[in-house]
Amino acid sequence: MNNQTKTAELQEISTTSKQEYSNKQLAKFLIPTLLGILLFLTPIYIDGRLTIMIALMIDFVNDFTKPIMVPVAVAVTVLPSILSLIVKYSSLKNNSNAFIQVFNPTNGWLITRILGAIVMMMVYLQIGPEWIWHRNTGGVILHDIAPILIAIYFISAILLPLLTEFGLMEFVGTFFNRIFQKLFGLPGSAAVDSIASWLSATSVGIILTTQQYKNGFYSSREACVIATNFSIVSVGYAYFLLKLIGLQDMFISWYFSVAITGIICAIILPKLPPLCFKKHSYHTGEKNQLATETITDEPLFQQAISKAINRAEKAESPQVLVRNSFLVAFDLAISMYPAIMLVGALGLALIEFTPIFQILSQPLVPLLELLQLPEAEKASVALLAGVIDSIMPTILGASIESELTRFVLAGVAVTQIVFLSEVALVLMRAGIGLKLADILLIYVMRVLISLPILTLFAHLFVG
């Protein structure tokens, strides 16, 4: 795109922003946006707990399909992995059909799919070494984690265009742009990513960020910062973790502590390696012109409406959006299921059947003792286990007697954000510029920054 074309488009946007909009144009922005807000961003109280509509939909589907979800999880892991092997070594790999290309991953992901499928069958059939299929290792992934992910992937991906394609990101971004730029060096639309994951699920926030990156609204650096600092676990899941560790009665003070800690991490981490070294390069080659700030004397609200309606006018048809979203969800599911099984089962086996985590966690013991956290030996293992999955610190920490230590462990489980069994794999699959070494370093830094802050709050609220 040449400079004359860019200038013409910006002039068109500027001119359009000053005119009155038809009811049809307003409706194209407002109806999908309000529906998206209702589904993803509106908190509601059900049975005394805070949740959102999309979470209720996911829970309903999971409850309805629960009896068949274990074999479905096996099928989603094994069959696409076999098809990927067939496509990779046949003429089909040259077929340009988008659905067929889902079964044509890179060599690294092909190996991951095949190995994950093998481990899945070993766990499902309980064959091979017990440390693979034991209920506390591969069994946790198959029976506790895998059954709930399909609904999250498909329902979220198919409905997410309501938030991304019809102007909400532009509308919110206009108001929050200065705040997010000053505090985090990010565009204001990152606020929507944060709210989406905060009220729904980490994967939702990452999928949302990935879509915005691939559409040219975020640079690689911005996408990396947002995904590793704002894609926190949902409020509902945070409550589940706190209940698991036996501190649900302290939810308000604990979640306040988690929120403040997360903001501090988001301010500090982008200024440190590896995030500070990420480049402002765009997936599309250049920044999307709809995301470009233009100098105008218009009131802020008018600017927001103008950008939102211009974005909604360029949205694809619902059929195209659903088709593309389905492909995104399907690709994510058939890649993540084998990867989660492979990484999760092996990681949990290391904790359950070897002393490796006990040994590796020893350097954390003096730090925890310095912070005056009781039962530092047990807490160090639980803390390090969080690199496998965010649920691990609360599972292993539930047996710790000290409320002070449990308060901190549950907080770190939420603020660490990245973990290998799901988020790290989704991040690498997203192609936004994060490698495994980056993710591990970010995990370590988030834990080290979070620990003293959460400990301070723990001493304040627990005593």
Short mmCIF file of C-alpha atoms in Angstrom, two decimals:
data_model
loop_
_atom_site.label_atom_id
_atom_site.label_comp_id
_atom_site.label_asym_id
_atom_site.label_seq_id
_atom_site.Cartn_x
_atom_site.Cartn_y
_atom_site.Cartn_z
CA MET A 1 0.00 0.00 0.00
CA ASN A 2 1.59 3.35 -1.05
CA ASN A 3 1.57 6.60 0.92
CA GLN A 4 -1.08 8.18 -1.32
CA THR A 5 -3.47 5.30 -0.64
CA LYS A 6 -2.82 5.55 3.10
CA THR A 7 -3.42 9.29 3.08
CA ALA A 8 -6.64 8.83 1.10
CA GLU A 9 -7.93 6.25 3.58
CA LEU A 10 -7.11 8.47 6.55
CA GLN A 11 -8.86 11.40 4.90
CA GLU A 12 -11.85 9.16 4.26
CA ILE A 13 -11.95 8.15 7.91
CA SER A 14 -11.55 11.76 9.05
CA THR A 15 -14.33 12.93 6.70
CA THR A 16 -16.65 10.09 7.70
CA SER A 17 -16.10 10.85 11.38
CA LYS A 18 -17.64 14.31 10.94
CA GLN A 19 -20.83 13.16 9.27
CA GLU A 20 -24.05 11.84 10.68
CA TYR A 21 -24.44 8.10 10.60
CA SER A 22 -27.48 6.21 9.38
CA ASN A 23 -29.48 3.98 11.68
CA LYS A 24 -28.21 0.98 9.74
CA GLN A 25 -24.57 1.96 10.34
CA LEU A 26 -25.20 2.54 14.04
CA ALA A 27 -27.05 -0.76 14.31
CA LYS A 28 -24.18 -2.65 12.68
CA PHE A 29 -21.92 -1.33 15.43
CA LEU A 30 -24.30 -1.36 18.38
CA ILE A 31 -26.16 -4.68 18.05
CA PRO A 32 -23.15 -7.04 17.81
CA THR A 33 -21.21 -4.91 20.33
CA LEU A 34 -23.96 -4.92 22.95
CA LEU A 35 -24.44 -8.65 22.45
CA GLY A 36 -20.70 -9.18 22.88
CA ILE A 37 -20.69 -7.07 26.04
CA LEU A 38 -23.65 -9.03 27.39
CA LEU A 39 -21.96 -12.38 26.71
CA PHE A 40 -18.35 -11.63 27.63
CA LEU A 41 -18.14 -8.55 29.82
CA THR A 42 -21.29 -8.28 31.93
CA PRO A 43 -20.89 -9.78 35.42
CA ILE A 44 -23.95 -11.52 36.84
CA TYR A 45 -24.61 -13.24 40.14
CA ILE A 46 -25.83 -16.84 39.94
CA ASP A 47 -26.19 -18.93 43.10
CA GLY A 48 -24.17 -16.38 45.04
CA ARG A 49 -21.17 -16.36 42.69
CA LEU A 50 -19.92 -13.83 40.17
CA THR A 51 -19.88 -15.08 36.60
CA ILE A 52 -20.72 -14.07 33.02
CA MET A 53 -23.05 -15.36 30.32
CA ILE A 54 -20.34 -16.99 28.20
CA ALA A 55 -19.12 -18.90 31.27
CA LEU A 56 -22.67 -20.14 31.91
CA MET A 57 -22.91 -21.28 28.28
CA ILE A 58 -19.60 -23.12 28.56
CA ASP A 59 -20.62 -24.69 31.87
CA PHE A 60 -23.98 -25.74 30.40
CA VAL A 61 -22.35 -27.39 27.39
CA ASN A 62 -19.75 -29.08 29.61
CA ASP A 63 -22.43 -30.38 31.99
CA PHE A 64 -24.56 -31.63 29.10
CA THR A 65 -21.68 -33.35 27.31
CA LYS A 66 -19.79 -34.53 30.41
CA PRO A 67 -20.62 -38.27 29.99
CA ILE A 68 -19.00 -38.40 26.55
CA MET A 69 -16.19 -35.85 26.90
CA VAL A 70 -13.40 -38.25 27.87
CA PRO A 71 -13.73 -40.33 24.66
CA VAL A 72 -14.29 -37.10 22.70
CA ALA A 73 -11.04 -35.71 24.11
CA VAL A 74 -9.28 -38.91 23.05
CA ALA A 75 -10.76 -38.65 19.54
CA VAL A 76 -9.85 -34.96 19.19
CA THR A 77 -6.28 -35.84 20.16
CA VAL A 78 -5.72 -39.06 18.21
CA LEU A 79 -7.68 -38.83 14.94
CA PRO A 80 -6.42 -35.38 13.81
CA SER A 81 -2.87 -36.44 14.69
CA ILE A 82 -3.18 -39.45 12.37
CA LEU A 83 -4.70 -37.25 9.64
CA SER A 84 -1.84 -34.77 10.10
CA LEU A 85 0.65 -37.56 9.47
CA ILE A 86 -1.21 -38.60 6.32
CA VAL A 87 -1.48 -35.04 4.96
CA LYS A 88 2.16 -34.24 5.76
CA TYR A 89 3.47 -37.14 3.69
CA SER A 90 1.06 -37.01 0.77
CA SER A 91 0.18 -34.63 -2.05
CA LEU A 92 -2.59 -33.21 0.14
CA LYS A 93 -0.04 -30.96 1.84
CA ASN A 94 0.01 -28.85 -1.35
CA ASN A 95 -3.76 -28.36 -1.32
CA SER A 96 -4.63 -24.73 -0.57
CA ASN A 97 -7.92 -25.57 1.18
CA ALA A 98 -7.85 -23.92 4.62
CA PHE A 99 -9.40 -26.94 6.35
CA ILE A 100 -6.83 -29.35 4.89
CA GLN A 101 -4.00 -27.01 5.87
CA VAL A 102 -5.08 -27.33 9.51
CA PHE A 103 -3.72 -30.89 9.23
CA ASN A 104 -0.41 -29.66 7.82
CA PRO A 105 1.48 -28.25 10.83
CA THR A 106 5.20 -27.57 11.07
CA ASN A 107 7.46 -30.54 11.78
CA GLY A 108 7.75 -29.58 15.44
CA TRP A 109 4.00 -29.47 15.95
CA LEU A 110 3.55 -32.69 13.95
CA ILE A 111 5.91 -34.50 16.34
CA THR A 112 4.04 -32.96 19.29
CA ARG A 113 0.70 -34.15 17.91
CA ILE A 114 1.94 -37.71 17.35
CA LEU A 115 3.66 -38.01 20.73
CA GLY A 116 0.67 -36.46 22.49
CA ALA A 117 -1.67 -38.90 20.76
CA ILE A 118 0.48 -41.84 21.89
CA VAL A 119 0.49 -40.61 25.50
CA MET A 120 -3.27 -40.02 25.32
CA MET A 121 -3.89 -43.63 24.26
CA MET A 122 -1.59 -44.91 26.99
CA VAL A 123 -3.52 -42.94 29.61
CA TYR A 124 -6.95 -43.84 28.22
CA LEU A 125 -6.16 -47.57 27.97
CA GLN A 126 -3.91 -47.54 31.05
CA ILE A 127 -1.09 -49.29 29.26
CA GLY A 128 2.65 -48.77 29.52
CA PRO A 129 4.44 -47.30 32.57
CA GLU A 130 2.12 -46.46 35.45
CA TRP A 131 3.79 -43.09 35.95
CA ILE A 132 2.25 -41.98 32.63
CA TRP A 133 -1.36 -43.13 33.14
CA HIS A 134 -1.57 -42.80 36.94
CA ARG A 135 -4.63 -40.87 38.17
CA ASN A 136 -2.37 -38.13 39.58
CA THR A 137 -0.42 -37.66 36.33
CA GLY A 138 -1.99 -38.35 32.92
CA GLY A 139 -5.29 -39.06 34.65
CA VAL A 140 -5.51 -35.44 35.82
CA ILE A 141 -5.14 -34.18 32.25
CA LEU A 142 -7.59 -36.70 30.75
CA HIS A 143 -10.33 -36.58 33.39
CA ASP A 144 -10.03 -33.09 34.93
CA ILE A 145 -8.62 -30.74 32.27
CA ALA A 146 -9.25 -32.10 28.77
CA PRO A 147 -13.06 -32.49 29.06
CA ILE A 148 -13.66 -28.79 29.73
CA LEU A 149 -11.43 -27.26 27.04
CA ILE A 150 -13.41 -28.01 23.86
CA ALA A 151 -16.37 -25.87 24.89
CA ILE A 152 -14.04 -23.02 25.87
CA TYR A 153 -12.19 -23.12 22.56
CA PHE A 154 -15.21 -23.36 20.23
CA ILE A 155 -17.81 -21.22 22.00
CA SER A 156 -15.30 -18.47 22.75
CA ALA A 157 -13.71 -18.42 19.29
CA ILE A 158 -17.03 -18.38 17.43
CA LEU A 159 -18.50 -15.56 19.54
CA LEU A 160 -15.34 -13.46 19.92
CA PRO A 161 -15.89 -11.56 16.63
CA LEU A 162 -18.68 -9.73 18.49
CA LEU A 163 -15.88 -8.07 20.47
CA THR A 164 -13.27 -7.72 17.75
CA GLU A 165 -14.94 -7.14 14.39
CA PHE A 166 -17.71 -4.60 14.97
CA GLY A 167 -15.96 -1.63 16.58
CA LEU A 168 -15.85 -2.31 20.33
CA MET A 169 -12.04 -2.49 20.40
CA GLU A 170 -11.79 0.85 18.60
CA PHE A 171 -14.48 2.45 20.76
CA VAL A 172 -12.90 1.40 24.08
CA GLY A 173 -9.39 1.92 22.80
CA THR A 174 -10.07 5.59 22.06
CA PHE A 175 -10.94 6.27 25.72
CA PHE A 176 -8.21 4.12 27.28
CA ASN A 177 -5.46 4.86 24.81
CA ARG A 178 -3.67 7.53 26.87
CA ILE A 179 -3.90 5.58 30.13
CA PHE A 180 -2.61 2.34 28.64
CA GLN A 181 0.07 4.16 26.65
CA LYS A 182 1.36 5.96 29.74
CA LEU A 183 1.25 3.00 32.15
CA PHE A 184 1.98 0.05 29.88
CA GLY A 185 3.02 1.39 26.48
CA LEU A 186 -0.01 -0.33 24.92
CA PRO A 187 -3.00 0.72 22.79
CA GLY A 188 -6.24 1.25 24.67
CA SER A 189 -7.92 -1.74 23.01
CA ALA A 190 -5.73 -3.93 25.23
CA ALA A 191 -8.20 -3.10 28.00
CA VAL A 192 -10.82 -5.26 26.25
CA ASP A 193 -8.39 -8.21 26.13
CA SER A 194 -7.81 -7.83 29.84
CA ILE A 195 -11.51 -7.66 30.69
CA ALA A 196 -12.33 -10.59 28.38
CA SER A 197 -9.85 -12.92 30.06
CA TRP A 198 -10.58 -11.54 33.53
CA LEU A 199 -14.25 -12.37 33.18
CA SER A 200 -13.98 -15.52 31.04
CA ALA A 201 -10.71 -17.44 30.63
CA THR A 202 -7.01 -16.99 29.92
CA SER A 203 -7.30 -18.70 26.54
CA VAL A 204 -10.07 -16.28 25.54
CA GLY A 205 -7.78 -13.32 26.12
CA ILE A 206 -4.93 -14.95 24.20
CA ILE A 207 -7.18 -15.87 21.25
CA LEU A 208 -8.49 -12.30 21.23
CA THR A 209 -4.95 -10.88 21.29
CA THR A 210 -3.84 -13.26 18.52
CA GLN A 211 -6.73 -12.23 16.27
CA GLN A 212 -5.94 -8.56 16.80
CA TYR A 213 -2.25 -9.20 16.03
CA LYS A 214 -3.01 -11.09 12.83
CA ASN A 215 -5.36 -8.30 11.73
CA GLY A 216 -2.58 -5.74 12.17
CA PHE A 217 -3.97 -3.97 15.23
CA TYR A 218 -1.12 -5.02 17.55
CA SER A 219 2.58 -5.25 16.85
CA SER A 220 4.48 -8.36 17.90
CA ARG A 221 5.77 -6.59 21.02
CA GLU A 222 2.32 -5.31 21.97
CA ALA A 223 0.77 -8.76 21.50
CA CYS A 224 3.52 -10.39 23.59
CA VAL A 225 3.09 -7.86 26.41
CA ILE A 226 -0.70 -8.14 26.42
CA ALA A 227 -0.76 -11.95 26.30
CA THR A 228 1.76 -12.36 29.14
CA ASN A 229 0.48 -9.59 31.40
CA PHE A 230 -3.25 -9.19 30.85
CA SER A 231 -4.50 -12.68 29.97
CA ILE A 232 -5.12 -13.55 33.60
CA VAL A 233 -7.34 -16.41 34.74
CA SER A 234 -11.03 -15.64 35.07
CA VAL A 235 -12.66 -14.45 38.27
CA GLY A 236 -14.57 -17.74 38.46
CA TYR A 237 -11.43 -19.83 38.09
CA ALA A 238 -9.60 -17.63 40.60
CA TYR A 239 -12.37 -18.32 43.10
CA PHE A 240 -12.10 -22.04 42.31
CA LEU A 241 -8.36 -21.96 43.06
CA LEU A 242 -8.92 -20.11 46.33
CA LYS A 243 -11.64 -22.57 47.33
CA LEU A 244 -9.33 -25.45 46.50
CA ILE A 245 -6.77 -24.11 48.93
CA GLY A 246 -9.42 -23.41 51.59
CA LEU A 247 -9.46 -19.60 51.72
CA GLN A 248 -12.68 -18.78 49.85
CA ASP A 249 -13.92 -16.62 52.74
CA MET A 250 -11.07 -14.18 52.04
CA PHE A 251 -11.86 -13.76 48.34
CA ILE A 252 -12.37 -9.98 48.30
CA SER A 253 -9.15 -9.07 50.11
CA TRP A 254 -7.22 -11.79 48.27
CA TYR A 255 -8.45 -10.77 44.81
CA PHE A 256 -7.74 -7.13 45.56
CA SER A 257 -4.16 -8.19 46.35
CA VAL A 258 -3.97 -10.18 43.12
CA ALA A 259 -5.27 -7.25 41.04
CA ILE A 260 -2.74 -4.76 42.47
CA THR A 261 0.07 -7.28 42.05
CA GLY A 262 -0.92 -7.89 38.43
CA ILE A 263 -0.90 -4.17 37.63
CA ILE A 264 2.58 -3.76 39.14
CA CYS A 265 3.84 -6.74 37.12
CA ALA A 266 2.34 -5.27 33.94
CA ILE A 267 4.16 -1.98 34.55
CA ILE A 268 7.55 -3.56 35.29
CA LEU A 269 7.82 -6.59 32.97
CA PRO A 270 7.54 -4.84 29.56
CA LYS A 271 10.61 -2.80 30.52
CA LEU A 272 12.71 -5.95 31.11
CA PRO A 273 14.01 -8.72 28.82
CA PRO A 274 12.67 -10.55 26.91
CA LEU A 275 9.65 -8.30 26.32
CA CYS A 276 11.66 -5.09 25.93
CA PHE A 277 13.58 -6.72 23.07
CA LYS A 278 10.49 -7.66 21.05
CA LYS A 279 10.11 -5.65 17.85
CA HIS A 280 7.18 -3.48 16.78
CA SER A 281 6.71 -5.59 13.65
CA TYR A 282 3.26 -6.38 12.28
CA HIS A 283 1.91 -9.69 11.03
CA THR A 284 0.36 -7.93 8.04
CA GLY A 285 3.58 -6.03 7.31
CA GLU A 286 2.23 -2.72 8.57
CA LYS A 287 -0.11 -1.34 11.19
CA ASN A 288 -3.81 -1.54 10.35
CA GLN A 289 -4.93 1.94 9.31
CA LEU A 290 -8.04 1.61 11.46
CA ALA A 291 -5.72 1.47 14.49
CA THR A 292 -3.81 4.60 13.52
CA GLU A 293 -4.39 7.66 15.68
CA THR A 294 -5.35 10.80 13.76
CA ILE A 295 -5.10 14.34 15.08
CA THR A 296 -8.57 15.86 15.40
CA ASP A 297 -10.41 18.46 17.43
CA GLU A 298 -13.51 16.29 17.74
CA PRO A 299 -14.78 15.34 21.20
CA LEU A 300 -13.42 12.02 22.44
CA PHE A 301 -16.82 10.33 22.29
CA GLN A 302 -17.31 11.37 18.67
CA GLN A 303 -13.87 10.05 17.79
CA ALA A 304 -14.73 6.73 19.46
CA ILE A 305 -18.03 6.42 17.58
CA SER A 306 -16.36 7.31 14.27
CA LYS A 307 -13.65 4.68 14.61
CA ALA A 308 -16.10 2.05 15.82
CA ILE A 309 -18.53 2.54 12.92
CA ASN A 310 -15.73 2.58 10.36
CA ARG A 311 -14.52 -0.75 11.77
CA ALA A 312 -18.02 -2.26 11.77
CA GLU A 313 -18.51 -1.21 8.13
CA LYS A 314 -15.48 -3.30 7.16
CA ALA A 315 -16.55 -6.43 9.06
CA GLU A 316 -16.97 -9.67 7.13
CA SER A 317 -20.34 -11.37 6.81
CA PRO A 318 -21.50 -13.50 9.78
CA GLN A 319 -21.06 -16.67 7.71
CA VAL A 320 -17.42 -15.84 6.94
CA LEU A 321 -16.71 -14.85 10.54
CA VAL A 322 -18.20 -18.10 11.90
CA ARG A 323 -16.29 -20.18 9.35
CA ASN A 324 -12.99 -18.48 10.12
CA SER A 325 -13.57 -18.69 13.87
CA PHE A 326 -14.43 -22.39 13.63
CA LEU A 327 -11.16 -23.03 11.80
CA VAL A 328 -9.25 -21.11 14.48
CA ALA A 329 -10.90 -23.12 17.26
CA PHE A 330 -10.47 -26.43 15.46
CA ASP A 331 -6.79 -25.76 14.76
CA LEU A 332 -6.30 -24.75 18.39
CA ALA A 333 -8.07 -27.83 19.74
CA ILE A 334 -6.26 -30.44 17.63
CA SER A 335 -2.92 -28.79 18.43
CA MET A 336 -3.47 -28.13 22.12
CA TYR A 337 -4.98 -31.47 23.18
CA PRO A 338 -1.95 -33.61 22.30
CA ALA A 339 0.43 -30.91 23.53
CA ILE A 340 -1.37 -30.52 26.86
CA MET A 341 -1.44 -34.29 27.36
CA LEU A 342 2.24 -34.66 26.52
CA VAL A 343 3.52 -31.76 28.64
CA GLY A 344 1.00 -32.13 31.45
CA ALA A 345 1.36 -35.87 31.98
CA LEU A 346 5.16 -35.81 31.90
CA GLY A 347 5.33 -32.74 34.13
CA LEU A 348 2.99 -34.19 36.72
CA ALA A 349 4.93 -37.47 36.62
CA LEU A 350 8.10 -35.56 37.52
CA ILE A 351 6.34 -34.12 40.57
CA GLU A 352 4.64 -37.35 41.62
CA PHE A 353 7.38 -39.93 41.00
CA THR A 354 10.73 -38.12 41.13
CA PRO A 355 12.54 -35.76 43.54
CA ILE A 356 13.40 -33.33 40.74
CA PHE A 357 10.99 -30.61 41.84
CA GLN A 358 12.07 -31.01 45.46
CA ILE A 359 15.67 -30.48 44.37
CA LEU A 360 15.01 -27.62 41.94
CA SER A 361 12.82 -25.80 44.45
CA GLN A 362 15.55 -25.64 47.14
CA PRO A 363 16.84 -22.19 46.05
CA LEU A 364 13.36 -20.82 46.76
CA VAL A 365 13.41 -21.94 50.39
CA PRO A 366 15.73 -19.16 51.70
CA LEU A 367 13.65 -16.56 49.81
CA LEU A 368 10.40 -17.82 51.34
CA GLU A 369 12.01 -17.90 54.77
CA LEU A 370 13.27 -14.34 54.27
CA LEU A 371 9.68 -13.34 53.51
CA GLN A 372 8.65 -15.07 56.75
CA LEU A 373 6.37 -17.58 55.07
CA PRO A 374 5.85 -20.70 57.23
CA GLU A 375 6.39 -24.22 55.81
CA ALA A 376 8.83 -22.92 53.22
CA GLU A 377 9.93 -26.42 52.12
CA LYS A 378 6.43 -27.48 51.08
CA ALA A 379 5.62 -24.06 49.67
CA SER A 380 8.72 -24.03 47.44
CA VAL A 381 7.69 -27.26 45.71
CA ALA A 382 4.11 -26.01 45.24
CA LEU A 383 5.41 -22.71 43.90
CA LEU A 384 7.74 -24.29 41.33
CA ALA A 385 5.04 -26.74 40.25
CA GLY A 386 3.06 -23.77 38.96
CA VAL A 387 5.22 -23.84 35.84
CA ILE A 388 3.34 -27.03 34.87
CA ASP A 389 -0.16 -25.70 35.52
CA SER A 390 -1.71 -22.89 37.55
CA ILE A 391 -3.73 -25.42 39.52
CA MET A 392 -0.60 -27.13 40.91
CA PRO A 393 0.32 -24.57 43.62
CA THR A 394 -3.19 -24.85 45.08
CA ILE A 395 -3.33 -28.65 44.85
CA LEU A 396 0.05 -29.07 46.53
CA GLY A 397 -0.51 -26.12 48.86
CA ALA A 398 -3.85 -27.35 50.21
CA SER A 399 -2.04 -29.50 52.79
CA ILE A 400 -0.08 -26.52 54.18
CA GLU A 401 -1.45 -25.39 57.54
CA SER A 402 -0.38 -21.75 57.36
CA GLU A 403 -3.09 -19.48 55.95
CA LEU A 404 -0.41 -16.88 55.28
CA THR A 405 1.49 -19.24 52.98
CA ARG A 406 -1.66 -20.53 51.28
CA PHE A 407 -2.79 -16.93 50.62
CA VAL A 408 0.48 -16.26 48.78
CA LEU A 409 0.51 -19.56 46.86
CA ALA A 410 -3.03 -19.03 45.55
CA GLY A 411 -2.11 -15.48 44.56
CA VAL A 412 1.01 -16.54 42.66
CA ALA A 413 -1.02 -19.27 40.89
CA VAL A 414 -3.14 -16.49 39.37
CA THR A 415 -0.52 -13.79 38.79
CA GLN A 416 2.04 -16.14 37.17
CA ILE A 417 -0.27 -16.27 34.08
CA VAL A 418 2.00 -18.49 31.95
CA PHE A 419 2.23 -22.26 32.52
CA LEU A 420 3.26 -25.16 30.32
CA SER A 421 0.18 -27.40 30.25
CA GLU A 422 -1.92 -24.86 28.33
CA VAL A 423 -1.05 -21.16 28.19
CA ALA A 424 2.59 -21.55 27.12
CA LEU A 425 1.52 -23.90 24.33
CA VAL A 426 -1.26 -21.58 23.18
CA LEU A 427 1.19 -18.67 23.18
CA MET A 428 3.74 -20.54 21.07
CA ARG A 429 1.02 -21.75 18.74
CA ALA A 430 -0.29 -18.18 18.37
CA GLY A 431 2.84 -17.13 16.48
CA ILE A 432 3.07 -13.68 18.08
CA GLY A 433 6.83 -13.95 18.66
CA LEU A 434 7.20 -15.82 21.96
CA LYS A 435 9.53 -18.80 22.29
CA LEU A 436 9.63 -21.34 25.10
CA ALA A 437 12.74 -19.70 26.62
CA ASP A 438 10.91 -16.33 26.65
CA ILE A 439 7.88 -17.83 28.37
CA LEU A 440 9.96 -19.58 31.05
CA LEU A 441 11.88 -16.38 31.78
CA ILE A 442 8.63 -14.40 32.01
CA TYR A 443 7.24 -17.04 34.39
CA VAL A 444 10.28 -16.75 36.68
CA MET A 445 10.15 -12.95 36.70
CA ARG A 446 6.41 -12.84 37.37
CA VAL A 447 6.84 -15.18 40.32
CA LEU A 448 9.79 -13.23 41.75
CA ILE A 449 7.97 -9.90 41.41
CA SER A 450 4.67 -11.27 42.74
CA LEU A 451 6.07 -13.06 45.78
CA PRO A 452 7.10 -10.05 47.92
CA ILE A 453 4.04 -8.01 46.95
CA LEU A 454 1.59 -10.81 47.75
CA THR A 455 3.47 -11.58 50.96
CA LEU A 456 3.07 -7.96 52.04
CA PHE A 457 -0.67 -8.20 51.42
CA ALA A 458 -0.81 -11.59 53.18
CA HIS A 459 0.79 -10.12 56.31
CA LEU A 460 -1.68 -7.23 56.09
CA PHE A 461 -4.86 -9.26 55.62
CA VAL A 462 -4.02 -12.59 57.29
CA GLY A 463 -1.64 -11.36 59.98
#
